[in-house]
Amino acid sequence: MFGAEKGTADKLDGKKLHIGIVQARFNESITNNLAAACRAELLALGVQEKNIKHVLVPGALEVPVALQAMAEADEYDALIALGCIIRGETYHFELVANESGAGVTRLTLDYQIPIANAIITTENMEQAIARQTDKGVDAARVAVEMANLLDELS
């Protein structure tokens, strides 16, 4: 949401973190930009390139199963879900948005691993373009912040 007051986190440090990214290819022009912004921010936060694993899946409905495989590998401090769902003329938009979101949330709770959900849902391509960079950056920041917080809490 534009103009949303997100607050500020203390200095985010990703130097010791291992991050997994799952990117849906559907609406690839948007998801490629989400991924580029996310990766650039992870690197800016100190995550080492060798500690970032980035995989592609066909669409948003396939994101949770790839995230689950990464969570089960127990090699990552946080995961990131990237995708883009644009409203069409049928109910399919709601199905994909709701089920992919529910899958990501369920995995976060089941595996107790932070998953930054940047599967964006928009009414049209213009909204997706307007959000692609900010949401990629946000996802990286959320992943690093939550990985560090869960480490402190354990």
mmCIF file with all atom_site columns, C-alpha atoms in Angstrom:
data_model
loop_
_atom_site.group_PDB
_atom_site.id
_atom_site.type_symbol
_atom_site.label_atom_id
_atom_site.label_alt_id
_atom_site.label_comp_id
_atom_site.label_asym_id
_atom_site.label_entity_id
_atom_site.label_seq_id
_atom_site.pdbx_PDB_ins_code
_atom_site.Cartn_x
_atom_site.Cartn_y
_atom_site.Cartn_z
_atom_site.occupancy
_atom_site.B_iso_or_equiv
_atom_site.pdbx_formal_charge
_atom_site.auth_seq_id
_atom_site.auth_comp_id
_atom_site.auth_asym_id
_atom_site.auth_atom_id
_atom_site.pdbx_PDB_model_num
ATOM 1   C CA . MET A 1 1   ? 0.000   0.000   0.000   1.00 0.00 ? 1   MET A CA 1
ATOM 2   C CA . PHE A 1 2   ? 1.459   3.315   -1.021  1.00 0.00 ? 2   PHE A CA 1
ATOM 3   C CA . GLY A 1 3   ? 2.061   5.634   1.878   1.00 0.00 ? 3   GLY A CA 1
ATOM 4   C CA . ALA A 1 4   ? 1.823   2.798   4.398   1.00 0.00 ? 4   ALA A CA 1
ATOM 5   C CA . GLU A 1 5   ? 3.749   3.440   7.566   1.00 0.00 ? 5   GLU A CA 1
ATOM 6   C CA . LYS A 1 6   ? 6.030   0.409   7.798   1.00 0.00 ? 6   LYS A CA 1
ATOM 7   C CA . GLY A 1 7   ? 8.120   1.533   10.731  1.00 0.00 ? 7   GLY A CA 1
ATOM 8   C CA . THR A 1 8   ? 11.857  1.084   10.800  1.00 0.00 ? 8   THR A CA 1
ATOM 9   C CA . ALA A 1 9   ? 13.854  -1.902  11.949  1.00 0.00 ? 9   ALA A CA 1
ATOM 10  C CA . ASP A 1 10  ? 17.167  -1.741  13.699  1.00 0.00 ? 10  ASP A CA 1
ATOM 11  C CA . LYS A 1 11  ? 20.136  -2.260  11.431  1.00 0.00 ? 11  LYS A CA 1
ATOM 12  C CA . LEU A 1 12  ? 19.437  -5.405  9.456   1.00 0.00 ? 12  LEU A CA 1
ATOM 13  C CA . ASP A 1 13  ? 22.381  -7.773  9.211   1.00 0.00 ? 13  ASP A CA 1
ATOM 14  C CA . GLY A 1 14  ? 22.244  -10.698 6.815   1.00 0.00 ? 14  GLY A CA 1
ATOM 15  C CA . LYS A 1 15  ? 25.928  -11.666 6.869   1.00 0.00 ? 15  LYS A CA 1
ATOM 16  C CA . LYS A 1 16  ? 25.409  -15.093 8.430   1.00 0.00 ? 16  LYS A CA 1
ATOM 17  C CA . LEU A 1 17  ? 22.084  -15.926 6.826   1.00 0.00 ? 17  LEU A CA 1
ATOM 18  C CA . HIS A 1 18  ? 21.132  -18.497 4.210   1.00 0.00 ? 18  HIS A CA 1
ATOM 19  C CA . ILE A 1 19  ? 18.088  -17.425 2.211   1.00 0.00 ? 19  ILE A CA 1
ATOM 20  C CA . GLY A 1 20  ? 15.957  -19.396 -0.238  1.00 0.00 ? 20  GLY A CA 1
ATOM 21  C CA . ILE A 1 21  ? 13.910  -17.661 -2.935  1.00 0.00 ? 21  ILE A CA 1
ATOM 22  C CA . VAL A 1 22  ? 11.085  -19.295 -4.869  1.00 0.00 ? 22  VAL A CA 1
ATOM 23  C CA . GLN A 1 23  ? 9.975   -17.287 -7.896  1.00 0.00 ? 23  GLN A CA 1
ATOM 24  C CA . ALA A 1 24  ? 6.899   -18.008 -9.998  1.00 0.00 ? 24  ALA A CA 1
ATOM 25  C CA . ARG A 1 25  ? 7.494   -17.562 -13.734 1.00 0.00 ? 25  ARG A CA 1
ATOM 26  C CA . PHE A 1 26  ? 3.893   -16.586 -14.528 1.00 0.00 ? 26  PHE A CA 1
ATOM 27  C CA . ASN A 1 27  ? 3.880   -12.835 -15.276 1.00 0.00 ? 27  ASN A CA 1
ATOM 28  C CA . GLU A 1 28  ? 7.638   -13.208 -15.652 1.00 0.00 ? 28  GLU A CA 1
ATOM 29  C CA . SER A 1 29  ? 8.385   -9.583  -16.519 1.00 0.00 ? 29  SER A CA 1
ATOM 30  C CA . ILE A 1 30  ? 7.082   -8.612  -13.086 1.00 0.00 ? 30  ILE A CA 1
ATOM 31  C CA . THR A 1 31  ? 8.518   -11.543 -11.142 1.00 0.00 ? 31  THR A CA 1
ATOM 32  C CA . ASN A 1 32  ? 11.950  -11.048 -12.704 1.00 0.00 ? 32  ASN A CA 1
ATOM 33  C CA . ASN A 1 33  ? 11.931  -7.471  -11.435 1.00 0.00 ? 33  ASN A CA 1
ATOM 34  C CA . LEU A 1 34  ? 10.704  -8.603  -8.007  1.00 0.00 ? 34  LEU A CA 1
ATOM 35  C CA . ALA A 1 35  ? 13.580  -11.091 -7.899  1.00 0.00 ? 35  ALA A CA 1
ATOM 36  C CA . ALA A 1 36  ? 16.191  -8.573  -9.043  1.00 0.00 ? 36  ALA A CA 1
ATOM 37  C CA . ALA A 1 37  ? 15.132  -6.031  -6.416  1.00 0.00 ? 37  ALA A CA 1
ATOM 38  C CA . CYS A 1 38  ? 14.990  -8.731  -3.743  1.00 0.00 ? 38  CYS A CA 1
ATOM 39  C CA . ARG A 1 39  ? 18.437  -10.108 -4.562  1.00 0.00 ? 39  ARG A CA 1
ATOM 40  C CA . ALA A 1 40  ? 19.993  -6.635  -4.688  1.00 0.00 ? 40  ALA A CA 1
ATOM 41  C CA . GLU A 1 41  ? 18.561  -5.805  -1.266  1.00 0.00 ? 41  GLU A CA 1
ATOM 42  C CA . LEU A 1 42  ? 19.699  -9.116  0.232   1.00 0.00 ? 42  LEU A CA 1
ATOM 43  C CA . LEU A 1 43  ? 23.225  -8.384  -0.977  1.00 0.00 ? 43  LEU A CA 1
ATOM 44  C CA . ALA A 1 44  ? 23.013  -4.816  0.375   1.00 0.00 ? 44  ALA A CA 1
ATOM 45  C CA . LEU A 1 45  ? 22.017  -6.286  3.759   1.00 0.00 ? 45  LEU A CA 1
ATOM 46  C CA . GLY A 1 46  ? 25.135  -8.458  3.770   1.00 0.00 ? 46  GLY A CA 1
ATOM 47  C CA . VAL A 1 47  ? 23.741  -11.816 2.651   1.00 0.00 ? 47  VAL A CA 1
ATOM 48  C CA . GLN A 1 48  ? 26.493  -13.538 0.696   1.00 0.00 ? 48  GLN A CA 1
ATOM 49  C CA . GLU A 1 49  ? 25.714  -14.468 -2.907  1.00 0.00 ? 49  GLU A CA 1
ATOM 50  C CA . LYS A 1 50  ? 26.724  -18.075 -2.236  1.00 0.00 ? 50  LYS A CA 1
ATOM 51  C CA . ASN A 1 51  ? 24.129  -18.210 0.564   1.00 0.00 ? 51  ASN A CA 1
ATOM 52  C CA . ILE A 1 52  ? 21.196  -17.322 -1.700  1.00 0.00 ? 52  ILE A CA 1
ATOM 53  C CA . LYS A 1 53  ? 19.407  -20.198 -3.433  1.00 0.00 ? 53  LYS A CA 1
ATOM 54  C CA . HIS A 1 54  ? 16.957  -19.053 -6.126  1.00 0.00 ? 54  HIS A CA 1
ATOM 55  C CA . VAL A 1 55  ? 14.578  -21.458 -7.859  1.00 0.00 ? 55  VAL A CA 1
ATOM 56  C CA . LEU A 1 56  ? 11.826  -20.977 -10.426 1.00 0.00 ? 56  LEU A CA 1
ATOM 57  C CA . VAL A 1 57  ? 8.410   -22.635 -10.530 1.00 0.00 ? 57  VAL A CA 1
ATOM 58  C CA . PRO A 1 58  ? 5.627   -22.303 -13.115 1.00 0.00 ? 58  PRO A CA 1
ATOM 59  C CA . GLY A 1 59  ? 3.170   -20.204 -11.104 1.00 0.00 ? 59  GLY A CA 1
ATOM 60  C CA . ALA A 1 60  ? 2.004   -19.012 -7.706  1.00 0.00 ? 60  ALA A CA 1
ATOM 61  C CA . LEU A 1 61  ? 0.221   -22.278 -6.887  1.00 0.00 ? 61  LEU A CA 1
ATOM 62  C CA . GLU A 1 62  ? 3.529   -24.131 -7.209  1.00 0.00 ? 62  GLU A CA 1
ATOM 63  C CA . VAL A 1 63  ? 5.431   -21.775 -4.902  1.00 0.00 ? 63  VAL A CA 1
ATOM 64  C CA . PRO A 1 64  ? 4.391   -23.481 -1.634  1.00 0.00 ? 64  PRO A CA 1
ATOM 65  C CA . VAL A 1 65  ? 5.610   -26.946 -2.617  1.00 0.00 ? 65  VAL A CA 1
ATOM 66  C CA . ALA A 1 66  ? 9.050   -25.594 -3.532  1.00 0.00 ? 66  ALA A CA 1
ATOM 67  C CA . LEU A 1 67  ? 9.122   -23.626 -0.273  1.00 0.00 ? 67  LEU A CA 1
ATOM 68  C CA . GLN A 1 68  ? 8.207   -26.818 1.577   1.00 0.00 ? 68  GLN A CA 1
ATOM 69  C CA . ALA A 1 69  ? 11.108  -28.700 -0.009  1.00 0.00 ? 69  ALA A CA 1
ATOM 70  C CA . MET A 1 70  ? 13.475  -25.902 1.048   1.00 0.00 ? 70  MET A CA 1
ATOM 71  C CA . ALA A 1 71  ? 12.044  -25.845 4.578   1.00 0.00 ? 71  ALA A CA 1
ATOM 72  C CA . GLU A 1 72  ? 12.469  -29.607 4.877   1.00 0.00 ? 72  GLU A CA 1
ATOM 73  C CA . ALA A 1 73  ? 16.101  -29.305 3.776   1.00 0.00 ? 73  ALA A CA 1
ATOM 74  C CA . ASP A 1 74  ? 16.710  -27.316 6.974   1.00 0.00 ? 74  ASP A CA 1
ATOM 75  C CA . GLU A 1 75  ? 19.452  -25.267 5.289   1.00 0.00 ? 75  GLU A CA 1
ATOM 76  C CA . TYR A 1 76  ? 17.792  -21.845 5.289   1.00 0.00 ? 76  TYR A CA 1
ATOM 77  C CA . ASP A 1 77  ? 17.258  -19.158 7.905   1.00 0.00 ? 77  ASP A CA 1
ATOM 78  C CA . ALA A 1 78  ? 14.411  -17.614 5.915   1.00 0.00 ? 78  ALA A CA 1
ATOM 79  C CA . LEU A 1 79  ? 12.568  -18.097 2.653   1.00 0.00 ? 79  LEU A CA 1
ATOM 80  C CA . ILE A 1 80  ? 11.022  -15.687 0.172   1.00 0.00 ? 80  ILE A CA 1
ATOM 81  C CA . ALA A 1 81  ? 7.986   -16.270 -2.053  1.00 0.00 ? 81  ALA A CA 1
ATOM 82  C CA . LEU A 1 82  ? 7.839   -14.190 -5.238  1.00 0.00 ? 82  LEU A CA 1
ATOM 83  C CA . GLY A 1 83  ? 4.955   -14.131 -7.680  1.00 0.00 ? 83  GLY A CA 1
ATOM 84  C CA . CYS A 1 84  ? 2.436   -11.956 -9.446  1.00 0.00 ? 84  CYS A CA 1
ATOM 85  C CA . ILE A 1 85  ? -1.282  -12.618 -9.750  1.00 0.00 ? 85  ILE A CA 1
ATOM 86  C CA . ILE A 1 86  ? -3.263  -10.144 -11.851 1.00 0.00 ? 86  ILE A CA 1
ATOM 87  C CA . ARG A 1 87  ? -7.074  -10.167 -11.731 1.00 0.00 ? 87  ARG A CA 1
ATOM 88  C CA . GLY A 1 88  ? -8.699  -11.584 -14.820 1.00 0.00 ? 88  GLY A CA 1
ATOM 89  C CA . GLU A 1 89  ? -12.288 -12.120 -15.822 1.00 0.00 ? 89  GLU A CA 1
ATOM 90  C CA . THR A 1 90  ? -12.888 -15.299 -13.824 1.00 0.00 ? 90  THR A CA 1
ATOM 91  C CA . TYR A 1 91  ? -12.829 -16.565 -10.258 1.00 0.00 ? 91  TYR A CA 1
ATOM 92  C CA . HIS A 1 92  ? -9.386  -18.102 -10.913 1.00 0.00 ? 92  HIS A CA 1
ATOM 93  C CA . PHE A 1 93  ? -7.714  -14.936 -9.539  1.00 0.00 ? 93  PHE A CA 1
ATOM 94  C CA . GLU A 1 94  ? -9.269  -15.458 -6.101  1.00 0.00 ? 94  GLU A CA 1
ATOM 95  C CA . LEU A 1 95  ? -8.456  -19.162 -6.099  1.00 0.00 ? 95  LEU A CA 1
ATOM 96  C CA . VAL A 1 96  ? -4.773  -18.633 -6.938  1.00 0.00 ? 96  VAL A CA 1
ATOM 97  C CA . ALA A 1 97  ? -4.368  -15.666 -4.589  1.00 0.00 ? 97  ALA A CA 1
ATOM 98  C CA . ASN A 1 98  ? -6.091  -17.333 -1.640  1.00 0.00 ? 98  ASN A CA 1
ATOM 99  C CA . GLU A 1 99  ? -4.552  -20.788 -2.000  1.00 0.00 ? 99  GLU A CA 1
ATOM 100 C CA . SER A 1 100 ? -0.980  -19.630 -2.628  1.00 0.00 ? 100 SER A CA 1
ATOM 101 C CA . GLY A 1 101 ? -1.190  -17.236 0.322   1.00 0.00 ? 101 GLY A CA 1
ATOM 102 C CA . ALA A 1 102 ? -2.674  -19.884 2.605   1.00 0.00 ? 102 ALA A CA 1
ATOM 103 C CA . GLY A 1 103 ? 0.019   -22.354 1.550   1.00 0.00 ? 103 GLY A CA 1
ATOM 104 C CA . VAL A 1 104 ? 2.811   -19.914 2.358   1.00 0.00 ? 104 VAL A CA 1
ATOM 105 C CA . THR A 1 105 ? 1.322   -19.071 5.746   1.00 0.00 ? 105 THR A CA 1
ATOM 106 C CA . ARG A 1 106 ? 0.788   -22.727 6.631   1.00 0.00 ? 106 ARG A CA 1
ATOM 107 C CA . LEU A 1 107 ? 4.427   -23.527 5.841   1.00 0.00 ? 107 LEU A CA 1
ATOM 108 C CA . THR A 1 108 ? 5.668   -20.636 7.966   1.00 0.00 ? 108 THR A CA 1
ATOM 109 C CA . LEU A 1 109 ? 3.786   -21.978 10.957  1.00 0.00 ? 109 LEU A CA 1
ATOM 110 C CA . ASP A 1 110 ? 4.365   -25.689 10.327  1.00 0.00 ? 110 ASP A CA 1
ATOM 111 C CA . TYR A 1 111 ? 8.119   -25.350 9.846   1.00 0.00 ? 111 TYR A CA 1
ATOM 112 C CA . GLN A 1 112 ? 8.663   -22.311 12.092  1.00 0.00 ? 112 GLN A CA 1
ATOM 113 C CA . ILE A 1 113 ? 10.673  -20.620 9.386   1.00 0.00 ? 113 ILE A CA 1
ATOM 114 C CA . PRO A 1 114 ? 10.085  -17.042 8.314   1.00 0.00 ? 114 PRO A CA 1
ATOM 115 C CA . ILE A 1 115 ? 8.713   -16.766 4.797   1.00 0.00 ? 115 ILE A CA 1
ATOM 116 C CA . ALA A 1 116 ? 8.417   -13.307 3.301   1.00 0.00 ? 116 ALA A CA 1
ATOM 117 C CA . ASN A 1 117 ? 5.376   -13.448 1.045   1.00 0.00 ? 117 ASN A CA 1
ATOM 118 C CA . ALA A 1 118 ? 5.846   -11.183 -1.974  1.00 0.00 ? 118 ALA A CA 1
ATOM 119 C CA . ILE A 1 119 ? 3.293   -12.879 -4.192  1.00 0.00 ? 119 ILE A CA 1
ATOM 120 C CA . ILE A 1 120 ? 1.689   -9.649  -5.261  1.00 0.00 ? 120 ILE A CA 1
ATOM 121 C CA . THR A 1 121 ? -1.977  -9.523  -6.215  1.00 0.00 ? 121 THR A CA 1
ATOM 122 C CA . THR A 1 122 ? -3.157  -6.632  -8.342  1.00 0.00 ? 122 THR A CA 1
ATOM 123 C CA . GLU A 1 123 ? -6.103  -5.514  -10.407 1.00 0.00 ? 123 GLU A CA 1
ATOM 124 C CA . ASN A 1 124 ? -3.998  -4.831  -13.500 1.00 0.00 ? 124 ASN A CA 1
ATOM 125 C CA . MET A 1 125 ? -0.505  -4.769  -14.981 1.00 0.00 ? 125 MET A CA 1
ATOM 126 C CA . GLU A 1 126 ? -0.007  -1.088  -14.133 1.00 0.00 ? 126 GLU A CA 1
ATOM 127 C CA . GLN A 1 127 ? -0.441  -1.817  -10.417 1.00 0.00 ? 127 GLN A CA 1
ATOM 128 C CA . ALA A 1 128 ? 1.950   -4.755  -10.674 1.00 0.00 ? 128 ALA A CA 1
ATOM 129 C CA . ILE A 1 129 ? 4.600   -2.605  -12.362 1.00 0.00 ? 129 ILE A CA 1
ATOM 130 C CA . ALA A 1 130 ? 4.178   0.076   -9.679  1.00 0.00 ? 130 ALA A CA 1
ATOM 131 C CA . ARG A 1 131 ? 4.799   -2.477  -6.907  1.00 0.00 ? 131 ARG A CA 1
ATOM 132 C CA . GLN A 1 132 ? 7.449   -4.789  -8.358  1.00 0.00 ? 132 GLN A CA 1
ATOM 133 C CA . THR A 1 133 ? 10.559  -3.075  -7.007  1.00 0.00 ? 133 THR A CA 1
ATOM 134 C CA . ASP A 1 134 ? 9.263   -2.026  -3.586  1.00 0.00 ? 134 ASP A CA 1
ATOM 135 C CA . LYS A 1 135 ? 7.784   -5.446  -2.856  1.00 0.00 ? 135 LYS A CA 1
ATOM 136 C CA . GLY A 1 136 ? 11.025  -7.186  -3.842  1.00 0.00 ? 136 GLY A CA 1
ATOM 137 C CA . VAL A 1 137 ? 12.983  -4.941  -1.483  1.00 0.00 ? 137 VAL A CA 1
ATOM 138 C CA . ASP A 1 138 ? 10.392  -5.395  1.267   1.00 0.00 ? 138 ASP A CA 1
ATOM 139 C CA . ALA A 1 139 ? 10.584  -9.183  0.967   1.00 0.00 ? 139 ALA A CA 1
ATOM 140 C CA . ALA A 1 140 ? 14.355  -9.165  1.438   1.00 0.00 ? 140 ALA A CA 1
ATOM 141 C CA . ARG A 1 141 ? 14.107  -6.901  4.463   1.00 0.00 ? 141 ARG A CA 1
ATOM 142 C CA . VAL A 1 142 ? 11.336  -8.976  6.054   1.00 0.00 ? 142 VAL A CA 1
ATOM 143 C CA . ALA A 1 143 ? 13.296  -12.193 5.542   1.00 0.00 ? 143 ALA A CA 1
ATOM 144 C CA . VAL A 1 144 ? 16.442  -10.813 7.175   1.00 0.00 ? 144 VAL A CA 1
ATOM 145 C CA . GLU A 1 145 ? 14.593  -9.132  10.042  1.00 0.00 ? 145 GLU A CA 1
ATOM 146 C CA . MET A 1 146 ? 12.493  -12.193 10.864  1.00 0.00 ? 146 MET A CA 1
ATOM 147 C CA . ALA A 1 147 ? 15.420  -14.621 10.579  1.00 0.00 ? 147 ALA A CA 1
ATOM 148 C CA . ASN A 1 148 ? 17.357  -12.524 13.086  1.00 0.00 ? 148 ASN A CA 1
ATOM 149 C CA . LEU A 1 149 ? 14.350  -12.169 15.389  1.00 0.00 ? 149 LEU A CA 1
ATOM 150 C CA . LEU A 1 150 ? 13.622  -15.904 15.446  1.00 0.00 ? 150 LEU A CA 1
ATOM 151 C CA . ASP A 1 151 ? 17.294  -16.563 16.143  1.00 0.00 ? 151 ASP A CA 1
ATOM 152 C CA . GLU A 1 152 ? 17.097  -14.214 19.143  1.00 0.00 ? 152 GLU A CA 1
ATOM 153 C CA . LEU A 1 153 ? 13.915  -15.854 20.398  1.00 0.00 ? 153 LEU A CA 1
ATOM 154 C CA . SER A 1 154 ? 15.251  -19.415 20.243  1.00 0.00 ? 154 SER A CA 1
#
